[in-house]
Coordinates of C-alpha atoms in Angstrom, one line a residue:
R192 CA 20.3 -12.1 12.1
V193 CA 21.8 -12.1 8.7
C194 CA 19.6 -12.0 5.6
R195 CA 20.4 -12.8 2.0
F196 CA 18.9 -10.7 -0.8
I197 CA 19.0 -11.5 -4.5
S198 CA 20.9 -9.1 -6.7
S199 CA 20.5 -8.9 -10.4
S200 CA 23.5 -11.2 -10.8
R201 CA 24.8 -12.3 -7.4
H202 CA 23.8 -13.1 -3.8
F203 CA 24.7 -11.0 -0.7
T204 CA 24.9 -12.1 2.9
S205 CA 25.2 -8.7 4.5
R206 CA 22.3 -6.4 5.5
P207 CA 22.0 -3.7 2.9
R208 CA 21.4 0.0 3.7
F209 CA 18.5 1.7 2.1
I210 CA 17.6 5.3 1.9
T211 CA 13.8 5.6 2.0
S212 CA 11.6 8.6 2.4
T213 CA 8.7 8.8 4.8
M214 CA 5.4 7.3 3.6
F215 CA 3.2 7.9 6.6
F216 CA 1.9 11.5 7.2
L217 CA -0.4 13.2 9.6
V218 CA -2.6 15.5 7.4
T219 CA -5.5 17.8 7.9
R220 CA -8.5 16.9 5.7
Q221 CA -12.1 18.0 5.3
D222 CA -15.3 16.3 4.3
T223 CA -19.0 16.7 4.5
L224 CA -21.1 14.2 6.4
A225 CA -24.9 13.7 6.4
L226 CA -26.4 12.7 9.8
H227 CA -29.8 11.1 9.9
P228 CA -32.4 12.7 12.3
R229 CA -32.4 9.6 14.5
D230 CA -28.8 10.4 15.5
F231 CA -29.6 13.9 16.7
G232 CA -29.2 14.6 20.4
K233 CA -26.7 13.2 22.9
N234 CA -23.3 12.0 21.6
M235 CA -23.9 13.7 18.2
Q236 CA -20.2 14.6 18.0
Q237 CA -19.2 10.9 18.7
K238 CA -21.7 9.7 16.0
I239 CA -20.2 12.2 13.5
F240 CA -16.7 10.9 14.3
S241 CA -17.8 7.2 14.0
Q242 CA -19.5 7.9 10.6
L243 CA -16.3 9.7 9.4
R244 CA -14.1 6.8 10.4
N245 CA -16.4 4.4 8.5
K246 CA -16.4 6.6 5.4
V247 CA -12.7 7.2 5.0
E248 CA -10.5 4.7 6.9
G249 CA -8.9 2.0 4.8
K250 CA -9.8 3.8 1.5
A251 CA -7.6 5.5 -1.1
T252 CA -8.2 9.2 -1.5
G253 CA -6.4 10.3 -4.6
K254 CA -3.2 12.2 -4.0
F255 CA -3.4 11.8 -0.2
G256 CA -2.9 8.0 -0.4
Y257 CA -4.6 5.5 1.8
T258 CA -6.3 6.8 5.0
I259 CA -5.1 4.5 7.8
L260 CA -6.7 6.2 10.8
V261 CA -8.7 9.3 11.7
T262 CA -7.0 10.6 14.8
K263 CA -9.4 13.3 15.9
L264 CA -11.9 16.0 14.8
K265 CA -10.4 19.4 14.4
D266 CA -13.6 21.3 13.7
C267 CA -17.2 20.6 13.0
S268 CA -19.5 23.2 11.5
P269 CA -23.1 23.6 12.6
G270 CA -25.4 21.3 10.7
V271 CA -27.4 22.5 7.7
L272 CA -30.7 20.7 7.3
N273 CA -31.7 19.2 4.0
E274 CA -35.5 19.8 3.7
D275 CA -36.1 16.8 1.4
T276 CA -34.3 14.1 3.5
G277 CA -34.3 15.6 6.9
N278 CA -30.5 14.9 7.2
A279 CA -28.2 17.4 8.7
H280 CA -25.0 18.1 6.7
F281 CA -21.9 18.8 8.7
K282 CA -18.6 20.1 7.3
V283 CA -15.8 18.5 9.3
Q284 CA -12.1 19.1 9.5
Y285 CA -10.0 16.2 10.9
F286 CA -6.5 14.9 11.4
A287 CA -5.8 11.6 9.6
L288 CA -2.8 9.3 9.4
V289 CA -2.3 8.5 5.7
F290 CA 0.0 6.0 3.8
R291 CA 1.3 7.6 0.6
P292 CA 3.9 5.7 -1.4
F293 CA 6.5 7.5 -3.6
K294 CA 8.4 6.5 -6.7
G295 CA 11.8 5.1 -5.8
E296 CA 10.7 3.7 -2.4
I297 CA 11.6 0.2 -1.4
L298 CA 9.0 -1.9 0.3
P299 CA 8.7 -5.5 1.6
A300 CA 5.6 -7.2 0.1
E301 CA 4.0 -10.6 0.0
V302 CA 3.4 -12.2 -3.4
K303 CA -0.4 -12.8 -3.9
S304 CA -0.7 -14.1 -7.5
I305 CA 1.6 -15.1 -10.4
S306 CA 1.1 -15.2 -14.1
K307 CA 3.4 -15.4 -17.1
Q308 CA 3.4 -11.6 -17.4
G309 CA 4.6 -11.1 -13.8
F310 CA 3.2 -11.1 -10.2
F311 CA 1.1 -9.1 -7.9
A312 CA 2.3 -8.4 -4.4
Q313 CA 0.7 -6.8 -1.4
A314 CA 2.4 -4.2 0.9
G315 CA -0.2 -3.2 3.5
P316 CA -3.1 -1.7 1.5
L317 CA -0.9 -1.3 -1.6
E318 CA -1.1 -3.8 -4.5
I319 CA 2.1 -3.8 -6.6
F320 CA 2.5 -5.3 -10.0
V321 CA 6.0 -6.5 -11.0
S322 CA 6.3 -7.3 -14.7
S323 CA 8.5 -10.2 -15.9
Q324 CA 10.5 -7.5 -17.8
L325 CA 11.3 -5.8 -14.4
M326 CA 12.8 -9.0 -13.0
P327 CA 16.4 -10.1 -13.3
E328 CA 16.9 -12.2 -16.5
E329 CA 17.8 -15.3 -14.5
F330 CA 14.2 -15.6 -13.3
K331 CA 12.2 -17.8 -15.6
Y332 CA 8.4 -18.6 -15.5
D333 CA 7.9 -22.2 -14.4
T334 CA 4.8 -24.4 -13.8
S335 CA 6.7 -27.8 -13.3
T336 CA 5.8 -27.8 -9.6
G337 CA 2.1 -27.6 -10.3
A338 CA 1.7 -23.9 -9.3
P339 CA 3.0 -21.0 -11.3
T340 CA 6.4 -19.7 -10.0
F341 CA 9.4 -17.7 -11.2
V342 CA 12.6 -19.7 -10.6
E343 CA 16.3 -18.8 -10.7
L344 CA 18.4 -21.9 -11.2
D345 CA 21.6 -21.5 -9.1
E346 CA 24.5 -24.0 -8.8
D347 CA 23.6 -24.4 -5.1
D348 CA 19.8 -24.4 -5.1
D349 CA 16.7 -23.1 -6.8
I350 CA 15.4 -19.7 -5.7
R351 CA 11.6 -19.5 -6.3
I352 CA 9.1 -16.7 -6.2
R353 CA 5.7 -18.3 -5.4
V354 CA 2.5 -17.2 -3.8
G355 CA 3.3 -16.3 -0.2
T356 CA 7.0 -15.4 -0.9
M357 CA 8.2 -12.1 0.8
V358 CA 10.0 -9.9 -1.7
R359 CA 11.7 -6.5 -1.6
I360 CA 10.3 -4.3 -4.3
K361 CA 11.3 -0.8 -5.6
L362 CA 8.4 1.3 -6.8
V363 CA 9.0 2.6 -10.3
G364 CA 5.6 3.9 -11.3
L365 CA 2.5 5.3 -9.5
R366 CA -0.9 6.5 -10.8
F367 CA -3.4 8.1 -8.5
A368 CA -7.1 7.9 -9.3
A369 CA -10.0 9.2 -7.2
D370 CA -10.3 6.0 -5.1
D371 CA -7.4 3.8 -6.1
I372 CA -3.6 3.8 -6.5
S373 CA -2.0 1.8 -9.3
V374 CA 1.7 0.8 -8.6
I375 CA 4.4 -0.8 -10.7
G376 CA 7.5 -2.2 -9.1
T377 CA 10.8 -3.8 -10.0
I378 CA 13.1 -6.4 -8.4
K379 CA 15.9 -5.9 -11.0
D380 CA 18.2 -3.7 -8.9
D381 CA 20.8 -4.8 -6.4
Y382 CA 19.4 -6.1 -3.0
L383 CA 15.9 -6.5 -4.4
G384 CA 13.9 -9.8 -4.8
P385 CA 12.9 -12.6 -2.5
F386 CA 14.0 -12.9 1.1
I387 CA 15.9 -16.1 1.4

């Protein structure tokens, strides 16, 4: 199947080759979990594992990125009882599959919202902002169809970026917080932009 990609000034009909780094990693992490006394007894290890998955899966964890899946427990310390609450605190080490983006990577993403300043796109758990300054100059903000879009007027047809459009984005800026990752992307380089 042949795909067309938008360049900053021309259209290509061949499949481009991209050099991307790995963004999924299997890492060893550690955490402390509190287990309520009602969960003591049989299957305590399974209850710890279940609580760990609920606590970390699908969440951003600073420099590690997004935890996709906890694969297995590596080690679980003996519980230390809290005299006030009755909870037992366990230090656990575990293997986790994480998604960590890097500057310069190219990702396919779906446009979720559009404004005059640019658009937000979603690539898995990652929300990427593409500013109108980081788009080719041919793309102009347009509301003539009733919904906000970015349109490139071509002699053959109009190419539109609207909500739901799949775009290829290069990551140009990342900021890691304790529980969030802020990402800025561009579609200004060759072979980037909407899938046609």
